[in-house]
């Protein structure tokens, strides 16, 4: 590869903030876990759609802020001239279309959620970002991304299984609260000067960690193990009246969910620890550099939060798999900034 091609690839990597991509797949996987569904074909479609829509938002963000970046961050790909603004806008439109197409492969409900997500992303970048509604809009987008995974993972079976996606709402709210806090801090990353915002974000982080460490109420994942200590119930005697059946809401005595009680608090602690020190530093010394580091820490903390939410919902395998993305995200962040 020539030096020119290498430089162009680096410019697109900076524009799309590829180091932050590792924080995206966990939305769909945490949504599937919260809805009590095993990851499947629909989950993969949701992950692909999420990645496309996330990158569409990154490209559109720099296109919309190209005049502001020319004054505050002239090294960015658009103001530096390494990428043409028209190319960034075209990439955003193409990635949005690709994301919606992937979501449609999972069914109509996921497509409807993906459409709402795309509309939220475009509204944020083109108008709401610099308004008081900016952090709430970004929080809504991230919550919708988790719900996209829930609807795509449960929509394959249809019927009552599809309604189980409602169980993902609490997890979506926690992920949205975290995103709100990070977005509020990011509004000061180029100039700094805010002490109150990092402290408020730290309080939100601790509250979300406390909620994520508890056991979720609602649907459990389909993965279960047999309990050898309880024998199967004998068949009723033909001459005796049958026993009254247990209510359908009671748990089956012969099956139990995989244990994950101890894992969720550990992952919630890892989530809180990731941005806590950086937020405290940004509050004590509200410089632009420390504020930007705090934002980066908040983005990286999304992965352990997603893992904690999956463990909280009874999916320890998914939680551990997500945790494995942390080293790769950290290594790539050293080469390409996630902010």
PDB file of N, CA, C and O in Angstrom, residues 96-162:
ATOM      1  N   UNK A  96     -26.201   4.803   6.372  1.00  0.00           N
ATOM      2  CA  UNK A  96     -27.564   4.782   6.917  1.00  0.00           C
ATOM      3  C   UNK A  96     -28.440   3.804   6.138  1.00  0.00           C
ATOM      4  O   UNK A  96     -29.186   3.011   6.727  1.00  0.00           O
ATOM      5  N   UNK A  97     -28.355   3.857   4.814  1.00  0.00           N
ATOM      6  CA  UNK A  97     -29.136   2.932   3.986  1.00  0.00           C
ATOM      7  C   UNK A  97     -28.739   1.482   4.247  1.00  0.00           C
ATOM      8  O   UNK A  97     -29.604   0.597   4.331  1.00  0.00           O
ATOM      9  N   UNK A  98     -27.440   1.241   4.395  1.00  0.00           N
ATOM     10  CA  UNK A  98     -26.982  -0.125   4.673  1.00  0.00           C
ATOM     11  C   UNK A  98     -27.480  -0.611   6.023  1.00  0.00           C
ATOM     12  O   UNK A  98     -27.876  -1.773   6.172  1.00  0.00           O
ATOM     13  N   UNK A  99     -27.479   0.282   7.015  1.00  0.00           N
ATOM     14  CA  UNK A  99     -27.972  -0.106   8.335  1.00  0.00           C
ATOM     15  C   UNK A  99     -29.445  -0.472   8.327  1.00  0.00           C
ATOM     16  O   UNK A  99     -29.866  -1.458   8.933  1.00  0.00           O
ATOM     17  N   UNK A 100     -30.248   0.307   7.626  1.00  0.00           N
ATOM     18  CA  UNK A 100     -31.680   0.012   7.535  1.00  0.00           C
ATOM     19  C   UNK A 100     -31.925  -1.285   6.758  1.00  0.00           C
ATOM     20  O   UNK A 100     -32.828  -2.062   7.099  1.00  0.00           O
ATOM     21  N   UNK A 101     -31.128  -1.522   5.731  1.00  0.00           N
ATOM     22  CA  UNK A 101     -31.282  -2.755   4.959  1.00  0.00           C
ATOM     23  C   UNK A 101     -30.968  -3.976   5.815  1.00  0.00           C
ATOM     24  O   UNK A 101     -31.670  -5.001   5.758  1.00  0.00           O
ATOM     25  N   UNK A 102     -29.932  -3.895   6.627  1.00  0.00           N
ATOM     26  CA  UNK A 102     -29.587  -5.015   7.511  1.00  0.00           C
ATOM     27  C   UNK A 102     -30.674  -5.238   8.561  1.00  0.00           C
ATOM     28  O   UNK A 102     -31.021  -6.378   8.882  1.00  0.00           O
ATOM     29  N   UNK A 103     -31.200  -4.144   9.114  1.00  0.00           N
ATOM     30  CA  UNK A 103     -32.261  -4.282  10.112  1.00  0.00           C
ATOM     31  C   UNK A 103     -33.504  -4.922   9.515  1.00  0.00           C
ATOM     32  O   UNK A 103     -34.210  -5.701  10.176  1.00  0.00           O
ATOM     33  N   UNK A 104     -33.791  -4.620   8.247  1.00  0.00           N
ATOM     34  CA  UNK A 104     -34.981  -5.194   7.600  1.00  0.00           C
ATOM     35  C   UNK A 104     -34.880  -6.707   7.454  1.00  0.00           C
ATOM     36  O   UNK A 104     -35.903  -7.395   7.381  1.00  0.00           O
ATOM     37  N   UNK A 105     -33.648  -7.233   7.407  1.00  0.00           N
ATOM     38  CA  UNK A 105     -33.470  -8.674   7.305  1.00  0.00           C
ATOM     39  C   UNK A 105     -33.923  -9.393   8.568  1.00  0.00           C
ATOM     40  O   UNK A 105     -34.176 -10.599   8.552  1.00  0.00           O
ATOM     41  N   UNK A 106     -34.013  -8.651   9.679  1.00  0.00           N
ATOM     42  CA  UNK A 106     -34.454  -9.248  10.944  1.00  0.00           C
ATOM     43  C   UNK A 106     -35.954  -9.125  11.159  1.00  0.00           C
ATOM     44  O   UNK A 106     -36.484  -9.678  12.121  1.00  0.00           O
ATOM     45  N   UNK A 107     -36.656  -8.393  10.306  1.00  0.00           N
ATOM     46  CA  UNK A 107     -38.106  -8.282  10.438  1.00  0.00           C
ATOM     47  C   UNK A 107     -38.567  -6.841  10.506  1.00  0.00           C
ATOM     48  O   UNK A 107     -37.767  -5.901  10.569  1.00  0.00           O
ATOM     49  N   UNK A 108     -39.870  -6.657  10.504  1.00  0.00           N
ATOM     50  CA  UNK A 108     -40.439  -5.311  10.530  1.00  0.00           C
ATOM     51  C   UNK A 108     -40.227  -4.581  11.853  1.00  0.00           C
ATOM     52  O   UNK A 108     -39.902  -3.386  11.841  1.00  0.00           O
ATOM     53  N   UNK A 109     -40.432  -5.229  13.008  1.00  0.00           N
ATOM     54  CA  UNK A 109     -40.182  -4.497  14.262  1.00  0.00           C
ATOM     55  C   UNK A 109     -38.748  -3.981  14.389  1.00  0.00           C
ATOM     56  O   UNK A 109     -38.551  -2.813  14.744  1.00  0.00           O
ATOM     57  N   UNK A 110     -37.720  -4.791  14.087  1.00  0.00           N
ATOM     58  CA  UNK A 110     -36.359  -4.237  14.125  1.00  0.00           C
ATOM     59  C   UNK A 110     -36.154  -3.099  13.133  1.00  0.00           C
ATOM     60  O   UNK A 110     -35.440  -2.134  13.435  1.00  0.00           O
ATOM     61  N   UNK A 111     -36.777  -3.200  11.954  1.00  0.00           N
ATOM     62  CA  UNK A 111     -36.662  -2.119  10.974  1.00  0.00           C
ATOM     63  C   UNK A 111     -37.279  -0.840  11.519  1.00  0.00           C
ATOM     64  O   UNK A 111     -36.734   0.266  11.319  1.00  0.00           O
ATOM     65  N   UNK A 112     -38.406  -0.953  12.216  1.00  0.00           N
ATOM     66  CA  UNK A 112     -39.041   0.231  12.789  1.00  0.00           C
ATOM     67  C   UNK A 112     -38.140   0.872  13.848  1.00  0.00           C
ATOM     68  O   UNK A 112     -37.995   2.104  13.898  1.00  0.00           O
ATOM     69  N   UNK A 113     -37.511   0.047  14.686  1.00  0.00           N
ATOM     70  CA  UNK A 113     -36.602   0.582  15.705  1.00  0.00           C
ATOM     71  C   UNK A 113     -35.380   1.214  15.043  1.00  0.00           C
ATOM     72  O   UNK A 113     -34.926   2.288  15.440  1.00  0.00           O
ATOM     73  N   UNK A 114     -34.844   0.545  14.020  1.00  0.00           N
ATOM     74  CA  UNK A 114     -33.675   1.081  13.318  1.00  0.00           C
ATOM     75  C   UNK A 114     -34.005   2.397  12.627  1.00  0.00           C
ATOM     76  O   UNK A 114     -33.165   3.315  12.577  1.00  0.00           O
ATOM     77  N   UNK A 115     -35.197   2.529  12.096  1.00  0.00           N
ATOM     78  CA  UNK A 115     -35.604   3.780  11.457  1.00  0.00           C
ATOM     79  C   UNK A 115     -35.666   4.912  12.480  1.00  0.00           C
ATOM     80  O   UNK A 115     -35.209   6.033  12.223  1.00  0.00           O
ATOM     81  N   UNK A 116     -36.238   4.613  13.655  1.00  0.00           N
ATOM     82  CA  UNK A 116     -36.263   5.613  14.723  1.00  0.00           C
ATOM     83  C   UNK A 116     -34.847   5.973  15.168  1.00  0.00           C
ATOM     84  O   UNK A 116     -34.548   7.139  15.448  1.00  0.00           O
ATOM     85  N   UNK A 117     -33.967   4.972  15.217  1.00  0.00           N
ATOM     86  CA  UNK A 117     -32.580   5.218  15.602  1.00  0.00           C
ATOM     87  C   UNK A 117     -31.883   6.112  14.577  1.00  0.00           C
ATOM     88  O   UNK A 117     -31.188   7.076  14.942  1.00  0.00           O
ATOM     89  N   UNK A 118     -32.058   5.807  13.294  1.00  0.00           N
ATOM     90  CA  UNK A 118     -31.433   6.618  12.244  1.00  0.00           C
ATOM     91  C   UNK A 118     -31.950   8.056  12.287  1.00  0.00           C
ATOM     92  O   UNK A 118     -31.173   9.016  12.142  1.00  0.00           O
ATOM     93  N   UNK A 119     -33.255   8.220  12.477  1.00  0.00           N
ATOM     94  CA  UNK A 119     -33.824   9.565  12.553  1.00  0.00           C
ATOM     95  C   UNK A 119     -33.260  10.333  13.746  1.00  0.00           C
ATOM     96  O   UNK A 119     -32.981  11.541  13.657  1.00  0.00           O
ATOM     97  N   UNK A 120     -33.060   9.640  14.859  1.00  0.00           N
ATOM     98  CA  UNK A 120     -32.502  10.281  16.050  1.00  0.00           C
ATOM     99  C   UNK A 120     -31.064  10.719  15.809  1.00  0.00           C
ATOM    100  O   UNK A 120     -30.646  11.818  16.208  1.00  0.00           O
ATOM    101  N   UNK A 121     -30.291   9.861  15.155  1.00  0.00           N
ATOM    102  CA  UNK A 121     -28.887  10.190  14.858  1.00  0.00           C
ATOM    103  C   UNK A 121     -28.797  11.415  13.959  1.00  0.00           C
ATOM    104  O   UNK A 121     -28.015  12.345  14.211  1.00  0.00           O
ATOM    105  N   UNK A 122     -29.583  11.436  12.895  1.00  0.00           N
ATOM    106  CA  UNK A 122     -29.542  12.574  11.959  1.00  0.00           C
ATOM    107  C   UNK A 122     -30.052  13.850  12.624  1.00  0.00           C
ATOM    108  O   UNK A 122     -29.500  14.934  12.397  1.00  0.00           O
ATOM    109  N   UNK A 123     -31.077  13.731  13.460  1.00  0.00           N
ATOM    110  CA  UNK A 123     -31.591  14.916  14.143  1.00  0.00           C
ATOM    111  C   UNK A 123     -30.554  15.477  15.113  1.00  0.00           C
ATOM    112  O   UNK A 123     -30.401  16.702  15.242  1.00  0.00           O
ATOM    113  N   UNK A 124     -29.829  14.590  15.771  1.00  0.00           N
ATOM    114  CA  UNK A 124     -28.797  15.039  16.706  1.00  0.00           C
ATOM    115  C   UNK A 124     -27.688  15.784  15.971  1.00  0.00           C
ATOM    116  O   UNK A 124     -27.307  16.895  16.360  1.00  0.00           O
ATOM    117  N   UNK A 125     -27.167  15.188  14.916  1.00  0.00           N
ATOM    118  CA  UNK A 125     -26.026  15.782  14.215  1.00  0.00           C
ATOM    119  C   UNK A 125     -26.389  17.067  13.476  1.00  0.00           C
ATOM    120  O   UNK A 125     -25.571  17.999  13.393  1.00  0.00           O
ATOM    121  N   UNK A 126     -27.588  17.135  12.940  1.00  0.00           N
ATOM    122  CA  UNK A 126     -27.959  18.269  12.089  1.00  0.00           C
ATOM    123  C   UNK A 126     -28.615  19.428  12.835  1.00  0.00           C
ATOM    124  O   UNK A 126     -28.784  20.497  12.248  1.00  0.00           O
ATOM    125  N   UNK A 127     -28.991  19.236  14.093  1.00  0.00           N
ATOM    126  CA  UNK A 127     -29.654  20.348  14.757  1.00  0.00           C
ATOM    127  C   UNK A 127     -29.657  20.327  16.271  1.00  0.00           C
ATOM    128  O   UNK A 127     -29.499  21.368  16.920  1.00  0.00           O
ATOM    129  N   UNK A 128     -29.810  19.136  16.877  1.00  0.00           N
ATOM    130  CA  UNK A 128     -30.010  19.067  18.316  1.00  0.00           C
ATOM    131  C   UNK A 128     -28.725  18.985  19.126  1.00  0.00           C
ATOM    132  O   UNK A 128     -28.767  19.133  20.349  1.00  0.00           O
ATOM    133  N   UNK A 129     -27.605  18.743  18.463  1.00  0.00           N
ATOM    134  CA  UNK A 129     -26.359  18.531  19.188  1.00  0.00           C
ATOM    135  C   UNK A 129     -25.989  19.717  20.067  1.00  0.00           C
ATOM    136  O   UNK A 129     -25.539  19.547  21.212  1.00  0.00           O
ATOM    137  N   UNK A 130     -26.171  20.921  19.560  1.00  0.00           N
ATOM    138  CA  UNK A 130     -25.746  22.123  20.283  1.00  0.00           C
ATOM    139  C   UNK A 130     -26.902  22.779  21.033  1.00  0.00           C
ATOM    140  O   UNK A 130     -26.840  23.974  21.345  1.00  0.00           O
ATOM    141  N   UNK A 131     -27.930  22.024  21.321  1.00  0.00           N
ATOM    142  CA  UNK A 131     -29.064  22.533  22.093  1.00  0.00           C
ATOM    143  C   UNK A 131     -29.114  21.807  23.433  1.00  0.00           C
ATOM    144  O   UNK A 131     -28.443  20.781  23.622  1.00  0.00           O
ATOM    145  N   UNK A 132     -29.910  22.290  24.384  1.00  0.00           N
ATOM    146  CA  UNK A 132     -30.042  21.575  25.662  1.00  0.00           C
ATOM    147  C   UNK A 132     -30.554  20.150  25.514  1.00  0.00           C
ATOM    148  O   UNK A 132     -30.352  19.321  26.407  1.00  0.00           O
ATOM    149  N   UNK A 133     -31.206  19.851  24.383  1.00  0.00           N
ATOM    150  CA  UNK A 133     -31.727  18.497  24.163  1.00  0.00           C
ATOM    151  C   UNK A 133     -30.675  17.542  23.628  1.00  0.00           C
ATOM    152  O   UNK A 133     -30.969  16.356  23.437  1.00  0.00           O
ATOM    153  N   UNK A 134     -29.457  18.024  23.391  1.00  0.00           N
ATOM    154  CA  UNK A 134     -28.425  17.182  22.805  1.00  0.00           C
ATOM    155  C   UNK A 134     -28.118  15.916  23.581  1.00  0.00           C
ATOM    156  O   UNK A 134     -28.185  14.804  23.027  1.00  0.00           O
ATOM    157  N   UNK A 135     -27.757  15.997  24.878  1.00  0.00           N
ATOM    158  CA  UNK A 135     -27.445  14.767  25.621  1.00  0.00           C
ATOM    159  C   UNK A 135     -28.611  13.783  25.676  1.00  0.00           C
ATOM    160  O   UNK A 135     -28.409  12.573  25.566  1.00  0.00           O
ATOM    161  N   UNK A 136     -29.830  14.295  25.835  1.00  0.00           N
ATOM    162  CA  UNK A 136     -30.992  13.403  25.878  1.00  0.00           C
ATOM    163  C   UNK A 136     -31.203  12.717  24.536  1.00  0.00           C
ATOM    164  O   UNK A 136     -31.602  11.547  24.480  1.00  0.00           O
ATOM    165  N   UNK A 137     -30.934  13.422  23.445  1.00  0.00           N
ATOM    166  CA  UNK A 137     -31.087  12.829  22.123  1.00  0.00           C
ATOM    167  C   UNK A 137     -30.078  11.712  21.909  1.00  0.00           C
ATOM    168  O   UNK A 137     -30.419  10.631  21.401  1.00  0.00           O
ATOM    169  N   UNK A 138     -28.842  11.943  22.303  1.00  0.00           N
ATOM    170  CA  UNK A 138     -27.829  10.899  22.171  1.00  0.00           C
ATOM    171  C   UNK A 138     -28.140   9.710  23.074  1.00  0.00           C
ATOM    172  O   UNK A 138     -27.933   8.547  22.687  1.00  0.00           O
ATOM    173  N   UNK A 139     -28.638   9.980  24.281  1.00  0.00           N
ATOM    174  CA  UNK A 139     -29.028   8.894  25.175  1.00  0.00           C
ATOM    175  C   UNK A 139     -30.155   8.063  24.565  1.00  0.00           C
ATOM    176  O   UNK A 139     -30.168   6.828  24.672  1.00  0.00           O
ATOM    177  N   UNK A 140     -31.083   8.734  23.914  1.00  0.00           N
ATOM    178  CA  UNK A 140     -32.176   8.024  23.250  1.00  0.00           C
ATOM    179  C   UNK A 140     -31.649   7.126  22.143  1.00  0.00           C
ATOM    180  O   UNK A 140     -32.112   5.988  21.973  1.00  0.00           O
ATOM    181  N   UNK A 141     -30.671   7.621  21.394  1.00  0.00           N
ATOM    182  CA  UNK A 141     -30.104   6.821  20.308  1.00  0.00           C
ATOM    183  C   UNK A 141     -29.461   5.546  20.845  1.00  0.00           C
ATOM    184  O   UNK A 141     -29.648   4.452  20.284  1.00  0.00           O
ATOM    185  N   UNK A 142     -28.716   5.655  21.925  1.00  0.00           N
ATOM    186  CA  UNK A 142     -28.049   4.470  22.464  1.00  0.00           C
ATOM    187  C   UNK A 142     -29.062   3.493  23.054  1.00  0.00           C
ATOM    188  O   UNK A 142     -28.919   2.271  22.926  1.00  0.00           O
ATOM    189  N   UNK A 143     -30.092   4.003  23.702  1.00  0.00           N
ATOM    190  CA  UNK A 143     -31.131   3.130  24.225  1.00  0.00           C
ATOM    191  C   UNK A 143     -31.860   2.404  23.097  1.00  0.00           C
ATOM    192  O   UNK A 143     -32.169   1.212  23.195  1.00  0.00           O
ATOM    193  N   UNK A 144     -32.137   3.120  22.015  1.00  0.00           N
ATOM    194  CA  UNK A 144     -32.783   2.489  20.865  1.00  0.00           C
ATOM    195  C   UNK A 144     -31.896   1.409  20.256  1.00  0.00           C
ATOM    196  O   UNK A 144     -32.399   0.392  19.759  1.00  0.00           O
ATOM    197  N   UNK A 145     -30.589   1.604  20.313  1.00  0.00           N
ATOM    198  CA  UNK A 145     -29.676   0.607  19.766  1.00  0.00           C
ATOM    199  C   UNK A 145     -29.772  -0.697  20.551  1.00  0.00           C
ATOM    200  O   UNK A 145     -29.743  -1.791  19.968  1.00  0.00           O
ATOM    201  N   UNK A 146     -29.885  -0.594  21.859  1.00  0.00           N
ATOM    202  CA  UNK A 146     -30.060  -1.804  22.665  1.00  0.00           C
ATOM    203  C   UNK A 146     -31.406  -2.461  22.372  1.00  0.00           C
ATOM    204  O   UNK A 146     -31.508  -3.689  22.265  1.00  0.00           O
ATOM    205  N   UNK A 147     -32.446  -1.647  22.236  1.00  0.00           N
ATOM    206  CA  UNK A 147     -33.763  -2.197  21.917  1.00  0.00           C
ATOM    207  C   UNK A 147     -33.794  -2.818  20.525  1.00  0.00           C
ATOM    208  O   UNK A 147     -34.566  -3.756  20.279  1.00  0.00           O
ATOM    209  N   UNK A 148     -32.963  -2.315  19.621  1.00  0.00           N
ATOM    210  CA  UNK A 148     -32.857  -2.932  18.303  1.00  0.00           C
ATOM    211  C   UNK A 148     -32.376  -4.374  18.431  1.00  0.00           C
ATOM    212  O   UNK A 148     -32.911  -5.275  17.774  1.00  0.00           O
ATOM    213  N   UNK A 149     -31.375  -4.589  19.274  1.00  0.00           N
ATOM    214  CA  UNK A 149     -30.910  -5.954  19.502  1.00  0.00           C
ATOM    215  C   UNK A 149     -31.967  -6.825  20.139  1.00  0.00           C
ATOM    216  O   UNK A 149     -32.091  -8.018  19.816  1.00  0.00           O
ATOM    217  N   UNK A 150     -32.752  -6.259  21.062  1.00  0.00           N
ATOM    218  CA  UNK A 150     -33.800  -7.037  21.718  1.00  0.00           C
ATOM    219  C   UNK A 150     -34.893  -7.448  20.745  1.00  0.00           C
ATOM    220  O   UNK A 150     -35.323  -8.612  20.719  1.00  0.00           O
ATOM    221  N   UNK A 151     -35.356  -6.512  19.920  1.00  0.00           N
ATOM    222  CA  UNK A 151     -36.437  -6.838  18.986  1.00  0.00           C
ATOM    223  C   UNK A 151     -35.952  -7.775  17.879  1.00  0.00           C
ATOM    224  O   UNK A 151     -36.683  -8.668  17.455  1.00  0.00           O
ATOM    225  N   UNK A 152     -34.711  -7.591  17.426  1.00  0.00           N
ATOM    226  CA  UNK A 152     -34.190  -8.462  16.375  1.00  0.00           C
ATOM    227  C   UNK A 152     -33.959  -9.874  16.878  1.00  0.00           C
ATOM    228  O   UNK A 152     -34.131 -10.841  16.132  1.00  0.00           O
ATOM    229  N   UNK A 153     -33.586 -10.021  18.147  1.00  0.00           N
ATOM    230  CA  UNK A 153     -33.285 -11.341  18.703  1.00  0.00           C
ATOM    231  C   UNK A 153     -34.536 -12.114  19.067  1.00  0.00           C
ATOM    232  O   UNK A 153     -34.529 -13.349  19.080  1.00  0.00           O
ATOM    233  N   UNK A 154     -35.623 -11.419  19.364  1.00  0.00           N
ATOM    234  CA  UNK A 154     -36.861 -12.092  19.750  1.00  0.00           C
ATOM    235  C   UNK A 154     -37.862 -12.164  18.616  1.00  0.00           C
ATOM    236  O   UNK A 154     -38.865 -12.869  18.727  1.00  0.00           O
ATOM    237  N   UNK A 155     -37.627 -11.429  17.538  1.00  0.00           N
ATOM    238  CA  UNK A 155     -38.606 -11.360  16.456  1.00  0.00           C
ATOM    239  C   UNK A 155     -38.641 -12.580  15.574  1.00  0.00           C
ATOM    240  O   UNK A 155     -39.591 -12.778  14.818  1.00  0.00           O
ATOM    241  N   UNK A 156     -37.593 -13.450  15.649  1.00  0.00           N
ATOM    242  CA  UNK A 156     -37.550 -14.600  14.759  1.00  0.00           C
ATOM    243  C   UNK A 156     -38.650 -15.615  15.083  1.00  0.00           C
ATOM    244  O   UNK A 156     -39.183 -16.275  14.210  1.00  0.00           O
ATOM    245  N   UNK A 157     -38.987 -15.730  16.387  1.00  0.00           N
ATOM    246  CA  UNK A 157     -39.987 -16.719  16.777  1.00  0.00           C
ATOM    247  C   UNK A 157     -41.399 -16.169  16.707  1.00  0.00           C
ATOM    248  O   UNK A 157     -42.357 -16.916  16.636  1.00  0.00           O
ATOM    249  N   UNK A 158     -41.535 -14.833  16.794  1.00  0.00           N
ATOM    250  CA  UNK A 158     -42.846 -14.217  16.701  1.00  0.00           C
ATOM    251  C   UNK A 158     -43.698 -14.485  17.921  1.00  0.00           C
ATOM    252  O   UNK A 158     -43.287 -15.087  18.908  1.00  0.00           O
ATOM    253  N   UNK A 159     -44.960 -14.066  17.879  1.00  0.00           N
ATOM    254  CA  UNK A 159     -45.905 -14.324  18.949  1.00  0.00           C
ATOM    255  C   UNK A 159     -45.450 -13.758  20.278  1.00  0.00           C
ATOM    256  O   UNK A 159     -44.947 -12.646  20.368  1.00  0.00           O
ATOM    257  N   UNK A 160     -45.630 -14.556  21.364  1.00  0.00           N
ATOM    258  CA  UNK A 160     -45.267 -14.056  22.692  1.00  0.00           C
ATOM    259  C   UNK A 160     -43.788 -13.793  22.852  1.00  0.00           C
ATOM    260  O   UNK A 160     -43.386 -12.995  23.694  1.00  0.00           O
ATOM    261  N   UNK A 161     -42.942 -14.467  22.069  1.00  0.00           N
ATOM    262  CA  UNK A 161     -41.509 -14.232  22.175  1.00  0.00           C
ATOM    263  C   UNK A 161     -41.171 -12.795  21.814  1.00  0.00           C
ATOM    264  O   UNK A 161     -40.284 -12.190  22.406  1.00  0.00           O
ATOM    265  N   UNK A 162     -41.864 -12.232  20.850  1.00  0.00           N
ATOM    266  CA  UNK A 162     -41.580 -10.862  20.421  1.00  0.00           C
ATOM    267  C   UNK A 162     -41.905  -9.876  21.530  1.00  0.00           C
ATOM    268  O   UNK A 162     -41.232  -8.861  21.689  1.00  0.00           O
TER     269      UNK A 162
END
